[in-house]
Each structure stands twice: as structure tokens, then as C-alpha cells.
Amino acid sequence: MNSRIPLTLALTAILSFTAGAGHNEPVAKEQAKTHISEKKAYFDMDRFESSSFVYAPQFNNVEIKDADDSLLITGKAKAKWKGGKLVPPSGNWNLEPVHTLGVLVENLGKSPLIINMRLNGKDAEDWVNSSAGKGIVEPGEKLVVGVCLMREPAKSPVYGKLNGLPDGRKFHWLFVDSANIESLSFAIDSKTDVNFKLHKNFYIKRIYQETDEEASKRVPFIDQYGQYMHRDWRGKVKSQEDFAQNAVMENKLYANAPTEVELSTYGGWKDGPKLKSTGFFRVEKYQDKWWFVDPEGYLFWSHGACDVGIGGAPSPADWKNEKKYAALPDADGEFAPFYIWYKNGKHTTIFDYYKANLLRKYGTEWNKRALEKVFYRMDKIAINTAGGWPRKEILTHEKRCVYTPTVYVSPAHNLFDPFKASAAADIAETLQKQLERFAYDPWCLGVFVDNELPWPKAAKKIVAEGSAARAASIKWLKEKYNEIGELNKAWSSDYQNWVALETDEKLDKHMLAADSVVLTTKYAELYYRFVSEGFKKAAPNLLYLGSRINAAPNHVIKASAPYVDVLSTNLYKYVPSPHLGGYRGLDKPIIISEFHIANLNEGGLGPGLISAVDEVQQGRQYKAFVTDALHDKDIIGTHLFQWIDQSVNGRGDGENYHIGLFDITDRPHQTFVKHVMSVGRKMYEIRNSGNDPWNYTK
């Protein structure tokens, strides 16, 4: 396709998109204001295409020179901050037709070039009207790095509720206004002096704009193996023979693995110092760094993955949407065991493509052979911990691995009310039942209690109508202020009496912020104290790993610290260390209980919470994340979410992310796994020696 396609994406005044490179001539301003009007071939929509543009960047602490088709950007390695932004000459960019925006970078320096990018809407902050991206460019490389545009969630009448659609749109609950982008910001870093070319080609991956009627002609989009149909990639299964070919590839991958240090029975660092052994895992600060200490007394760092096992990646297969699937197997045939039937007011079917593919790959003994393969893979890849939600078959197998189960005392998506008279007893009873099977198992690294509690909503919870917490909060307010007039003066309110306050349906909105902090802190302290007391009574030998916090004010994190053995956080950032401010200074180790980097290429449709433009960048960014954690004295582990990719057709909430070590056909993502394996096999060397944190991309 050779025709020029105009689109509003000017970096200063002039911009045009073309199907190929090399068109540098300007176009009329009127053309630049129009949207993409010509459709791109459906099967090509995931390829980057170039554009031509002229821009005047706003950068700090670097020198910029014109170099033909590029800008040559240089700067000193020790400069406090290097970066800037690209801005439109007037108004905003309209990126509605784009799902990924890229820049072509050539690294002329001597070290890997780290480029953190963010597309900014009005009043943008991290996770607020913005979309982030990252690129790692090796010396001598010339490649495109980019940013995925997150859009406001919407349900497609054709594709249903998915976070990533076949037409290229990516949805997320924290999104950017793609029609009103104010800038593309950069933060640049390198071990040595910065020296790179930023080419005068703006690269894009376009949304395939189509009507619902046109989209309906694109189904089915899921093939007989559960893969996305409308792309091809290395290792995609197209026939029964491909399972065997991919198994050969996997064996070659492990044969070329880096050598690993000698390990203890539990995966601890046997060549390192030996400390006191207790027969169970514990934590200790050794030479100013926190560590797990394994049951034999060896230092242990937890390099894990969540959902380890053969539990599969079930795909909702509601018969109303049966057209999505090219070939759902006969529900009465050999694949009948992989149908799961639910009835919650309506008839819903779930089909487990992953387990079906295990049958195809391993035969009638698929259960046994696939499970043995899980343990084999953990050993080869140097994943030493089955993180959150290890599958039952992992815990009961004769072979053992270190694991971290998750148990619950709080209602789903809610906070337990610790002010109830029976709260301590209720929590203790619940934990006694759930911890019984782990309490005396030396392979249990520790246990998480609850997951991603809605602490940002705690201010509302402490005054929930009819709750014990509300009664306790009002009692405290009366004790503090004595008279309603004193409270009115402090709050700038006009309650006529205490009854008016007690019946205020929006008390959380009207409360003085300082009082809300105090009451939320009391709430959190009581919750974590009761959990800790119940936990230690039920499992005195195990570590209480906290509640996998994904968002919480600092006073809640601080309130938890005296009661947990390890602070846990589900942290979706490109590197962890700069984003742990609330967890610092509490004299407790930290575990990253969830993170991921989604691959936007190949068979993945969803954007993930953090994404990479391809599998090479996914692998490099994984290594960057884990290496950063290994160099942090407080972090004692990272757990990838998750072992297997999510289904193309999504889980219940629409997540359909390409984030696993293995795909739906049980094929390892070769390049990604290679990077995971290389950092895992060298983690004790990196953790102990303080090796250069930049040496993670080789």
C-alpha cells in the first residue's frame, strides 16, 4: 500500500503517515488535521509503520544536533536527570486511531540505553490520564520502542468484555484520553555517556477501525487450540506435529542455560554463609541486606511465579458467543473433562484449552507427565517459588517445591470489620481451619492473608452504615471533641447535635482528613493485630507475609508493619525500588508478590498493567525489574504474575494478557524464558556481590 494516509499526530506543525519509510516531505496543515481514512489490512495491523514529521523537542541536560534523518542526542552519564518531552506546536494530538506509539532509536553509546516514556493527557500523573512505556536498547542496536495507549473500558457487542480486542484497542480502568494528548515525555538513563539518535520517523500500530457489522465478519478469532487466529508467530501450533517440534525447541533452550550455583535442598545459596537453622523458613538481616533463611540455614531469595501448576487458563465459552470459536470440541467426547459447567442465573460454559492441549501433547497420562514437567521447568528456569495461589497438585505431589499459599479472612473485595465483638475469635477460627494443612510444612515459605484489600476505600468503611466500625469511630470522635461545637469548629461543619452526625450518610466525605487518618490507622492496626495473633496461634513456625497490598495510604502500610513478618506488595511498575517509599524505614523485608510485563506482540491482545512492544523487550524489562530488586537491600523476592498466559477470550473480568512463561499450548515463550532463566541462575551472585546493576541485558 503506497498511498499516504493523513492523521492528526503532528509533533510540531506537520505530520503524515505512510505505509513505508522514506517520505520526509511536508504535507498541508489541512491534511494533518484529518483522521486515518484508509483501512489497513486486518492481518497487518500489529506491525509498526513509519511516518515523517518535524519536531522541536524540549530536553534537559543533553545536547541535541541535527543529523540528516535524525536528532543526535548526547549527555553525560552523571547528569542528575536527562530527558524531556515532545509536544505539539499547538493544541493536542489526537491518537484515537492508534493503539501503540513508537519512536525509532539507535544507541551509539557503550551501555544499554534505558528510555522511559509516558503519553500525557491533561493533568497527567502516573496512572492518571497517562500511558507509560519503556525501551531498553543495547549498544549498536536500532529499534522501535513505544507506548501502548490504554482506553476507557467498553464492551464490544461482537467481542464481549475483553481488555484487548482483535481490532487493536486496549482497555484499562486507568486510561488516557487518547484524543487529547498533550505530550510524550522521556526519561533517559545509561551507565556511560548518553549517545543516541532519535529518528525523525514517528512509528505507530493502528487500530483496525471497523463497524460492529464488519467486526462480526472477523469471527471466529480463536482457533481449535485456544490461540488467536489472525496472527502468525514463531512456535504457533497449527497441527498435532507442532507440539513435538515445540518440545524439541524447549529442550534446546534449557541445554544452553547459564550454569547455576550449588543450591541447598530448598533452593538456598549453598555456597554462601550458613546461618542458624530452625527447620522452617525465617527472615534475617545479614550484612545490611534482608534475606529469607531456609530451613537448613542457607540464605534464600524468592524468585517466583504465581499460579504455578496445571490448573489451566479456562476460557468463558458462553454459547451465546459460540461464534468466537473456530472449533469447540464435542462436549461428550474425549475433551468432555475440560468443560466446566456453571449455573448462576444463566447457563455458562467454561472450556479449559490449556488442559485440552496437555492431553493433545502428552496423551492419556497428561496429568502425570505435565505435572512432572512443571517441576522440571521450575528447576531449569530457576523459578524457586510457587508464588500466590499454587495449584493443589503442586502442593500434594511427591516432589516438593517452595510455595506461598494465600488464605482469606476478609469478604471478597471488602475489608473485614475488626471492631466486631467477635472479630478476634472469628479471624482465629478461620485461620486455624485454613492454615492447618501448611502449619508444619518446611517447604512453606510463608502465607499471604487476603489479597489487594480496598484500603483506599477505608475512610468509607470505618463509617459504614450499621457497622461496629462506625460505632467505634463515633465514640472516638465524641471522646476527642467532647462537644459538637468543638467538632464543628475543627471540621468547618454545622451539625446541630451528635445525632445529626451519627445519622450523616456522607460522614466519610465530611470528616476532617486528620481524623480519617487516625481512624483508618486504628482500623488497620486492629485488623493486622488480630490476623497476626490468629496466624501465630495456628501456625507458629510459618511467616506471615502480609496482605499483598496493591494500593494503600502510607499510614496503613505503617500500621501493618509491627504485625507482619514480611511486607508484601503487588507492584506494577517497570522497576520496584523507586516506588516503595511507604514501605521504607519500617525495619521489615519486602516481597513483590505480583508484577508482570505483557507482550503486546504475537498472540497477545490485552495490554497488561505494564507492557512491552515485543518479547525481546518483555525479557529485558523482566531482567531489569528483578535485577533492580536484587540490588535493593530490603527486597527479598519477586513473583511474576503468572505461570501461564491468560486466555485470549479472557477471564471473568476481561483480562486477556500475554504475561506468562508458557502459552495456552504449553509452549515456553522462548526469548522471554531465556531472560528469566539467565537472571534466575545468577541471582545469588548478583544479590551478594553487588555486581553492576546495568549488566542485566546480556
XYZ file of C-alpha atoms in Angstrom:
698
model
C 0.000 0.000 0.000
C 1.774 3.146 -1.176
C -0.796 5.889 -0.696
C -0.192 8.470 2.002
C -2.662 8.337 4.914
C -3.112 11.596 6.831
C -3.648 11.619 10.600
C -3.558 14.195 13.384
C -0.270 13.363 15.114
C 1.958 16.392 14.446
C 4.940 16.818 16.737
C 5.165 20.441 15.695
C 3.194 21.588 12.707
C 3.410 18.895 10.095
C 2.877 15.142 10.075
C 1.825 12.464 7.612
C 1.630 8.684 7.907
C 2.818 6.376 5.143
C 2.907 2.642 4.747
C 6.677 2.723 4.245
C 9.657 4.781 5.298
C 11.435 7.488 3.398
C 8.661 10.054 2.861
C 10.006 13.181 4.513
C 8.261 15.887 2.564
C 5.734 18.041 4.466
C 2.013 17.869 3.895
C -0.605 20.569 4.088
C -1.789 21.543 7.549
C -5.372 20.792 6.493
C -4.415 17.207 5.699
C -2.653 16.804 9.034
C -5.880 17.512 10.887
C -7.804 14.613 9.410
C -8.174 11.113 10.788
C -6.992 7.909 9.143
C -9.449 7.361 6.346
C -7.982 4.305 4.650
C -8.156 0.913 6.332
C -5.039 -1.139 6.833
C -5.031 -4.841 6.051
C -6.551 -6.624 9.049
C -3.715 -9.114 9.379
C -1.047 -6.341 9.279
C -2.488 -4.040 11.908
C 0.012 -5.164 14.562
C 3.059 -4.095 12.551
C 4.782 -0.799 13.165
C 4.575 1.572 10.218
C 6.619 4.711 9.821
C 5.653 8.331 9.410
C 7.523 11.550 8.686
C 7.473 14.605 10.915
C 9.390 17.657 12.080
C 9.600 18.482 15.772
C 11.334 20.689 18.313
C 11.974 18.586 21.448
C 12.231 20.019 24.942
C 15.092 18.122 26.636
C 17.230 18.778 29.735
C 20.915 18.045 30.433
C 21.596 16.800 26.911
C 22.977 18.293 23.714
C 20.940 17.988 20.527
C 22.303 18.172 16.979
C 20.598 17.655 13.660
C 21.864 14.546 11.834
C 20.081 14.161 8.497
C 17.054 11.957 9.213
C 17.644 12.009 12.986
C 18.478 14.068 16.000
C 21.785 13.172 17.654
C 21.341 13.367 21.440
C 24.329 13.254 23.790
C 24.743 13.767 27.517
C 26.957 12.947 30.485
C 26.253 9.779 32.446
C 26.354 11.529 35.819
C 23.922 14.303 34.893
C 21.215 14.433 37.573
C 18.389 13.940 35.090
C 18.321 13.503 31.348
C 15.119 13.710 29.411
C 12.336 15.942 28.299
C 9.285 15.768 26.118
C 7.929 16.132 22.629
C 4.984 18.487 22.369
C 2.649 19.573 19.568
C 3.106 23.135 18.303
C -0.454 23.940 19.264
C -3.426 22.107 20.649
C -3.228 18.388 21.367
C -2.550 15.212 19.424
C -5.485 13.024 18.523
C -4.291 9.427 18.862
C -7.713 7.815 18.614
C -6.686 5.710 15.583
C -3.515 4.382 17.280
C -3.002 1.568 19.779
C 0.807 1.807 20.112
C 3.020 4.832 19.515
C 6.717 4.226 18.839
C 9.992 6.047 18.245
C 12.955 4.635 16.342
C 16.138 4.795 18.440
C 19.736 3.982 17.518
C 22.068 3.547 20.501
C 25.565 4.795 19.649
C 26.751 4.590 23.255
C 28.729 1.958 25.135
C 25.995 0.850 27.563
C 22.338 -0.136 27.342
C 20.111 2.881 26.881
C 17.053 2.993 29.115
C 14.151 5.059 27.801
C 11.084 5.563 29.987
C 8.192 7.164 28.120
C 4.776 8.464 29.060
C 1.952 9.814 26.941
C 0.271 12.581 28.877
C -3.245 13.911 28.793
C -4.396 16.927 30.774
C -3.140 16.964 34.405
C -1.415 13.611 33.845
C 0.270 11.689 36.643
C 1.362 8.081 36.960
C -1.809 6.016 36.495
C -3.857 9.192 35.935
C -4.706 10.209 32.342
C -1.447 8.763 31.067
C 0.031 5.674 29.429
C 3.581 4.503 30.149
C 6.112 2.572 28.117
C 9.740 1.552 28.334
C 12.500 0.532 25.981
C 15.935 -0.977 26.572
C 18.275 -0.541 23.604
C 21.626 -2.351 23.504
C 24.773 -0.631 22.193
C 24.758 -0.690 18.403
C 21.055 -1.523 18.171
C 18.488 0.361 16.134
C 14.912 -0.466 17.070
C 11.464 0.910 17.824
C 10.386 1.391 21.429
C 6.894 2.501 22.255
C 3.897 3.193 24.450
C 0.568 1.340 24.436
C -2.478 3.610 24.715
C -4.922 2.467 27.388
C -8.541 3.350 26.663
C -11.624 3.700 28.818
C -13.234 0.259 29.237
C -16.050 -0.536 26.836
C -17.918 -3.720 25.989
C -17.975 -4.785 22.376
C -21.249 -6.290 21.079
C -19.144 -8.645 18.978
C -16.118 -9.479 21.122
C -17.703 -9.043 24.547
C -15.943 -7.787 27.667
C -12.257 -8.056 26.862
C -9.371 -5.808 27.894
C -7.786 -6.239 24.486
C -9.758 -6.588 21.260
C -8.772 -8.081 17.905
C -9.148 -4.630 16.342
C -6.189 -3.396 18.419
C -7.978 -1.433 21.130
C -6.613 -1.861 24.668
C -8.854 -1.138 27.658
C -7.940 -0.434 31.261
C -9.643 1.111 34.274
C -6.798 3.654 34.433
C -6.762 5.150 30.962
C -5.606 8.132 28.941
C -7.773 10.456 26.878
C -6.267 9.358 23.562
C -7.987 12.138 21.616
C -6.288 14.844 23.691
C -2.616 14.024 24.229
C -0.525 16.969 25.357
C 2.983 15.475 25.254
C 5.224 12.437 25.021
C 7.738 12.626 27.874
C 11.109 10.886 28.119
C 13.446 9.963 30.966
C 16.779 8.667 29.705
C 19.450 6.764 31.587
C 22.671 4.903 30.848
C 25.693 3.727 32.804
C 28.010 5.587 30.440
C 27.560 8.806 28.491
C 24.295 9.047 26.542
C 24.793 8.940 22.778
C 21.855 8.032 20.559
C 19.878 9.030 17.518
C 16.170 9.770 17.738
C 14.988 9.275 14.183
C 12.599 11.648 12.502
C 10.110 8.864 11.953
C 7.207 8.500 14.308
C 6.068 4.854 14.315
C 2.570 3.611 15.002
C 0.469 0.497 15.257
C -3.003 1.380 14.141
C -6.396 0.273 15.298
C -8.326 -1.520 12.615
C -11.328 0.762 12.523
C -14.458 -1.221 11.788
C -18.179 -1.153 12.381
C -19.861 -3.812 14.508
C -21.170 -5.356 11.303
C -17.644 -5.550 9.892
C -16.322 -6.940 13.184
C -18.932 -9.688 13.127
C -17.321 -10.951 9.929
C -13.987 -11.313 11.743
C -15.243 -14.075 13.997
C -14.285 -16.676 14.887
C -10.995 -15.311 16.204
C -9.994 -18.216 18.498
C -8.677 -21.391 16.869
C -9.062 -25.012 17.942
C -6.054 -24.734 20.276
C -7.291 -21.580 22.020
C -4.863 -19.297 20.162
C -5.627 -16.007 18.433
C -6.323 -16.830 14.783
C -5.438 -13.673 12.885
C -1.691 -13.507 13.539
C 1.209 -15.839 12.981
C 4.317 -16.191 15.127
C 7.252 -18.468 15.814
C 6.070 -21.647 17.504
C 2.358 -21.181 16.893
C 0.634 -24.565 16.934
C -1.120 -25.343 13.674
C -1.141 -29.133 13.800
C -0.561 -32.031 16.162
C 3.043 -32.302 14.938
C 3.837 -28.815 16.213
C 3.545 -29.952 19.837
C 6.522 -32.279 19.312
C 8.531 -29.620 17.482
C 7.999 -27.125 20.295
C 9.128 -29.747 22.826
C 12.409 -30.093 20.913
C 12.819 -26.325 20.956
C 12.276 -26.280 24.716
C 14.954 -28.902 25.335
C 17.457 -26.871 23.297
C 16.542 -23.773 25.293
C 17.443 -25.428 28.595
C 20.576 -27.061 27.161
C 22.008 -23.586 26.590
C 21.123 -22.300 30.069
C 23.756 -20.495 32.155
C 25.382 -22.563 34.886
C 23.840 -22.222 38.331
C 25.458 -22.035 41.744
C 25.129 -25.017 44.070
C 21.815 -24.931 45.912
C 20.542 -26.346 49.183
C 17.644 -28.782 49.449
C 15.202 -25.854 49.427
C 16.951 -23.756 46.792
C 19.021 -21.675 49.188
C 22.515 -20.401 48.421
C 24.683 -23.344 49.459
C 27.944 -21.623 48.510
C 27.035 -18.697 50.734
C 27.138 -18.267 54.506
C 25.226 -20.697 56.675
C 23.182 -19.178 59.488
C 21.098 -20.714 62.257
C 18.786 -23.465 61.013
C 15.326 -23.833 62.546
C 13.698 -26.391 60.267
C 11.422 -23.698 58.783
C 11.854 -20.550 56.742
C 12.539 -17.325 58.590
C 13.862 -13.827 57.743
C 17.068 -12.167 58.871
C 19.065 -9.056 58.012
C 22.545 -10.255 57.073
C 25.317 -7.738 56.328
C 22.723 -4.954 55.995
C 20.566 -6.884 53.496
C 17.330 -8.690 54.243
C 17.090 -12.375 53.276
C 14.897 -15.369 53.750
C 16.810 -18.086 55.586
C 15.845 -21.598 54.515
C 15.140 -24.496 56.929
C 18.791 -25.601 56.685
C 20.132 -22.142 57.483
C 21.131 -21.028 53.967
C 20.308 -17.606 52.546
C 17.321 -17.728 50.187
C 15.934 -15.149 47.734
C 12.477 -15.907 46.326
C 12.390 -15.864 42.516
C 8.827 -16.999 41.922
C 5.745 -17.109 39.746
C 2.061 -17.110 40.674
C -0.479 -19.785 39.700
C 2.144 -22.477 39.182
C 0.662 -25.818 38.204
C -1.540 -27.350 35.542
C -4.687 -25.526 36.573
C -5.007 -24.162 33.066
C -6.358 -20.955 31.619
C -10.124 -21.501 31.348
C -11.923 -19.510 28.678
C -15.546 -18.412 29.078
C -17.405 -20.105 26.251
C -20.919 -18.795 26.708
C -22.997 -20.444 23.999
C -24.381 -17.023 23.099
C -20.873 -16.167 21.857
C -20.059 -19.522 20.330
C -19.136 -17.842 17.045
C -15.895 -16.612 18.642
C -14.535 -20.159 18.500
C -13.423 -21.878 15.309
C -13.742 -25.378 16.721
C -15.024 -26.052 20.214
C -14.679 -29.804 20.796
C -17.645 -32.090 21.283
C -18.728 -31.789 24.909
C -19.384 -35.533 25.027
C -16.069 -36.667 23.533
C -12.528 -37.067 24.851
C -12.408 -33.379 25.777
C -15.528 -33.552 27.955
C -13.498 -33.341 31.219
C -12.273 -29.897 30.199
C -15.729 -28.345 30.122
C -16.756 -26.702 33.373
C -20.448 -26.000 33.831
C -21.826 -23.157 35.903
C -25.331 -22.010 36.558
C -25.621 -18.589 38.162
C -28.956 -17.355 36.926
C -27.939 -18.285 33.388
C -26.213 -21.150 31.634
C -22.480 -20.550 31.218
C -19.773 -22.867 29.949
C -16.048 -22.691 30.565
C -13.655 -24.668 28.366
C -10.074 -25.217 29.524
C -7.980 -25.045 26.351
C -4.737 -25.433 28.279
C -5.659 -28.807 29.760
C -7.071 -29.904 26.410
C -3.707 -29.097 24.844
C -1.925 -31.056 27.567
C -3.973 -34.095 26.507
C -3.001 -33.485 22.891
C 0.672 -33.077 23.828
C 1.211 -35.761 26.483
C -1.526 -38.309 25.761
C -3.740 -40.123 28.231
C -1.234 -39.723 31.090
C -1.206 -35.945 30.537
C -1.901 -35.202 34.194
C 1.143 -37.072 35.456
C 3.522 -36.050 32.674
C 2.541 -32.384 32.663
C 2.933 -32.129 36.433
C 6.390 -33.685 36.306
C 7.217 -31.144 33.597
C 6.243 -28.277 35.914
C 8.867 -29.299 38.480
C 11.421 -29.869 35.718
C 10.753 -26.391 34.311
C 10.988 -24.682 37.685
C 14.419 -26.238 38.152
C 15.673 -25.339 34.677
C 14.311 -21.787 34.639
C 15.450 -21.161 38.230
C 11.967 -20.350 39.488
C 12.429 -21.439 43.095
C 8.992 -20.496 44.482
C 5.430 -21.310 43.526
C 4.023 -17.885 44.473
C 0.452 -16.802 45.124
C -2.215 -19.472 44.506
C -0.028 -22.523 43.838
C -2.230 -25.238 42.390
C -3.336 -28.093 44.611
C -1.490 -30.661 42.506
C 1.784 -28.833 43.224
C 1.285 -28.981 46.976
C 0.365 -32.672 47.096
C 2.955 -34.082 44.684
C 5.748 -36.327 45.973
C 8.238 -33.886 44.510
C 8.362 -30.708 46.516
C 8.949 -27.041 45.856
C 8.895 -23.919 47.998
C 5.445 -22.272 47.923
C 3.449 -19.349 49.294
C -0.295 -20.027 49.581
C -2.947 -17.352 50.026
C -5.741 -17.653 52.591
C -8.618 -15.287 53.312
C -10.361 -13.767 56.303
C -11.940 -10.762 54.559
C -15.028 -10.843 52.323
C -14.349 -10.629 48.591
C -13.396 -7.080 47.526
C -14.109 -5.804 51.029
C -12.498 -5.160 54.400
C -13.081 -7.254 57.494
C -14.606 -5.197 60.310
C -12.158 -5.687 63.208
C -14.331 -3.725 65.643
C -16.927 -6.501 65.870
C -17.018 -8.044 69.326
C -16.262 -11.455 67.839
C -13.594 -10.226 65.376
C -10.519 -11.748 67.014
C -12.224 -15.079 67.595
C -13.693 -15.184 64.084
C -10.320 -14.492 62.467
C -8.555 -17.026 64.663
C -11.113 -19.718 63.826
C -10.873 -19.012 60.080
C -7.083 -19.121 60.104
C -6.993 -22.286 62.180
C -9.021 -24.090 59.509
C -7.132 -22.686 56.516
C -3.587 -22.948 57.869
C -3.871 -26.453 59.252
C -2.525 -28.137 56.102
C 0.531 -25.839 55.875
C 1.378 -25.258 59.537
C 4.145 -27.846 59.868
C 5.413 -27.995 56.290
C 9.052 -26.826 55.990
C 8.512 -26.186 52.236
C 6.047 -23.401 53.008
C 7.963 -20.136 52.635
C 5.132 -18.241 54.300
C 1.467 -17.426 53.828
C -0.345 -14.376 52.473
C -3.589 -13.482 54.235
C -6.039 -11.710 51.902
C -5.195 -10.024 48.617
C -5.427 -6.428 47.395
C -7.722 -5.200 50.146
C -9.508 -1.950 49.197
C -7.588 0.245 51.625
C -8.165 3.401 49.550
C -11.854 2.975 50.465
C -11.107 2.518 54.158
C -12.336 6.013 55.030
C -15.781 4.947 53.881
C -15.549 1.564 55.560
C -14.820 2.981 59.010
C -18.208 4.710 58.977
C -20.208 2.104 57.030
C -23.885 2.218 57.994
C -24.716 -0.148 60.832
C -21.149 -1.382 61.289
C -19.243 -1.849 64.517
C -16.515 0.313 62.980
C -18.931 3.245 62.644
C -19.981 2.958 66.266
C -16.347 2.847 67.380
C -15.462 5.818 65.166
C -18.273 7.982 66.533
C -17.338 7.008 70.087
C -13.765 8.131 69.432
C -14.947 11.426 67.901
C -17.091 12.151 70.948
C -14.160 11.437 73.258
C -11.854 13.689 71.264
C -14.164 16.678 70.795
C -16.426 16.375 73.861
C -18.887 18.928 72.423
C -20.374 19.025 68.933
C -19.390 22.681 68.691
C -15.723 21.773 69.040
C -16.055 19.261 66.202
C -17.911 21.800 64.019
C -15.114 24.310 64.546
C -12.410 21.788 63.586
C -14.351 20.399 60.620
C -15.961 23.651 59.440
C -19.277 21.811 59.717
C -22.690 22.741 61.128
C -24.081 19.635 62.859
C -26.882 20.634 65.245
C -26.075 17.804 67.640
C -24.394 14.413 67.865
C -27.481 12.702 66.472
C -27.092 14.690 63.250
C -23.520 13.461 62.915
C -24.459 9.888 63.797
C -27.075 9.822 61.018
C -24.926 11.595 58.385
C -24.874 9.275 55.346
C -21.804 11.043 53.954
C -19.780 11.135 57.132
C -16.661 9.881 55.352
C -16.843 12.867 52.972
C -17.390 15.425 55.727
C -14.819 14.105 58.192
C -11.645 16.080 58.848
C -8.814 14.407 56.923
C -6.609 14.133 60.022
C -9.376 12.334 61.923
C -9.932 9.985 58.984
C -6.229 9.090 59.040
C -6.314 8.332 62.767
C -9.415 6.164 62.498
C -8.193 4.339 59.394
C -4.914 3.658 61.192
C -6.792 2.228 64.192
C -8.845 0.080 61.809
C -5.715 -1.264 60.085
C -3.829 -1.839 63.344
C -6.676 -3.868 64.779
C -7.114 -5.923 61.592
C -3.410 -6.799 61.271
C -3.064 -7.472 65.015
C -5.959 -9.929 65.069
C -4.669 -11.662 61.918
C -1.153 -11.879 63.360
C -2.375 -13.298 66.674
C -4.591 -15.852 64.954
C -1.855 -16.725 62.466
C 0.857 -17.348 65.059
C -1.500 -19.433 67.146
C -2.452 -21.620 64.163
C 0.992 -21.768 62.507
C 3.726 -20.614 64.905
C 6.525 -21.780 62.604
C 5.383 -20.003 59.453
C 5.996 -16.481 58.191
C 3.030 -14.101 57.908
C 3.643 -12.466 54.522
C 1.108 -9.654 54.823
C -1.874 -8.958 52.581
C -0.437 -8.355 49.097
C -1.150 -4.609 49.125
C -1.674 -3.041 45.711
C -2.791 0.391 46.920
C -2.832 1.783 50.429
C -2.010 5.070 52.132
C 1.313 5.117 53.948
C -0.325 5.134 57.381
C -1.988 1.784 56.626
C 1.307 0.248 55.484
C 2.992 1.566 58.614
C 0.176 0.195 60.787
C 0.696 -3.296 59.335
C 4.462 -3.428 59.876
C 4.592 -4.446 63.579
C 2.359 -7.449 62.913
C 3.700 -8.973 59.674
C 6.971 -10.816 59.145
C 7.258 -9.588 55.562
C 5.601 -6.632 53.839
C 4.067 -7.755 50.550
C 3.013 -5.578 47.641
C 1.562 -6.248 44.203
C 3.603 -3.672 42.318
C 3.020 -2.943 38.645
C 5.928 -0.699 37.720
C 8.885 -1.139 35.368
C 11.295 -1.349 38.328
C 10.369 -1.662 42.020
C 12.925 0.265 44.104
C 11.825 3.855 43.371
C 8.195 3.060 44.197
C 8.444 1.635 47.717
C 8.537 4.848 49.737
C 5.737 3.852 52.104
C 7.445 0.523 52.852
C 10.821 2.003 53.783
C 12.135 2.637 57.268
C 9.846 0.065 58.903
C 12.603 -2.484 59.588
C 10.793 -5.213 57.680
C 11.744 -7.009 54.453
C 9.614 -6.580 51.334
C 8.410 -9.121 48.788
C 6.982 -8.136 45.415
C 4.071 -10.582 45.447
C 2.916 -9.697 41.921
C 4.296 -7.967 38.842
C 4.290 -8.572 35.125
C 5.282 -7.160 31.753
C 2.808 -8.029 28.987
C 3.995 -8.798 25.457
C 1.877 -6.738 23.037
C 3.023 -8.787 20.071
C 2.446 -12.350 18.858
C -0.759 -13.883 20.258
C -1.493 -11.342 22.972
C -4.448 -8.989 22.698
C -4.629 -7.431 26.173
C -2.301 -4.649 27.308
C -1.405 -5.903 30.765
C -0.868 -3.389 33.551
C 2.711 -2.888 32.348
C 3.609 -3.737 28.768
C 6.432 -4.194 26.245
C 6.245 -3.844 22.470
C 7.602 -7.355 21.856
C 9.074 -10.423 23.533
C 12.659 -9.127 23.423
C 11.644 -6.009 25.356
C 9.486 -8.125 27.661
C 12.520 -10.237 28.570
C 14.854 -7.294 29.030
C 12.368 -5.465 31.192
C 11.828 -8.559 33.342
C 15.575 -8.756 33.931
C 15.690 -5.044 34.689
C 12.899 -5.438 37.271
C 14.407 -8.452 39.034
C 17.958 -7.071 38.913
C 16.741 -3.833 40.469
C 15.075 -5.877 43.227
C 18.204 -7.976 43.807
C 20.214 -4.813 44.383
C 17.681 -3.465 46.875
C 18.662 -4.364 50.448
C 15.008 -4.542 51.591
C 13.534 -6.722 48.803
C 13.729 -10.495 49.337
C 11.746 -11.768 46.378
C 9.754 -11.116 43.208
C 6.817 -13.199 41.969
C 5.762 -12.972 38.333
C 2.050 -12.937 37.678
C 1.692 -15.560 36.185
C 2.951 -19.030 35.084
C 0.662 -19.390 32.031
C -0.779 -16.751 29.699
C -4.357 -15.716 30.267
C -6.938 -16.934 27.773
C -7.432 -14.972 24.531
C -11.110 -14.766 25.469
C -10.232 -13.503 28.933
C -11.037 -14.415 32.477
C -14.209 -13.230 34.197
C -13.156 -9.578 34.409
C -11.942 -9.430 30.800
C -8.196 -9.710 31.439
C -6.636 -11.467 28.434
C -2.960 -10.706 28.947
C 0.056 -12.306 27.284
C 2.068 -12.362 30.550
C 3.048 -15.968 31.248
C 6.190 -18.017 30.838
C 4.145 -20.521 28.820
C 1.320 -20.097 26.352
C -2.046 -21.798 26.029
C -0.447 -24.698 24.078
C 2.158 -25.326 26.815
C 4.916 -23.772 24.700
C 7.538 -21.692 26.527
C 7.933 -18.142 25.270
C 11.482 -18.826 24.208
C 13.019 -15.349 24.328
C 11.186 -14.347 27.498
C 12.090 -17.565 29.326
C 15.715 -17.179 28.248
C 15.893 -13.823 30.053
C 14.041 -15.126 33.130
C 16.372 -18.109 33.303
C 19.533 -16.050 32.946
C 18.757 -13.711 35.839
C 17.377 -16.536 37.995
C 20.519 -18.613 37.659
C 22.752 -15.693 38.632
C 20.572 -14.134 41.318
C 22.716 -15.099 44.332
C 25.833 -13.810 42.610
C 24.063 -10.539 41.824
C 22.497 -10.204 45.293
C 25.685 -10.899 47.196
C 28.445 -9.292 45.153
C 26.809 -6.009 44.293
C 27.594 -6.581 40.625
C 26.911 -3.750 38.252
C 23.112 -3.371 38.044
C 23.417 -2.365 34.396
C 24.637 -5.812 33.371
C 21.197 -7.317 33.007
C 20.550 -7.268 29.281
C 23.131 -9.789 28.137
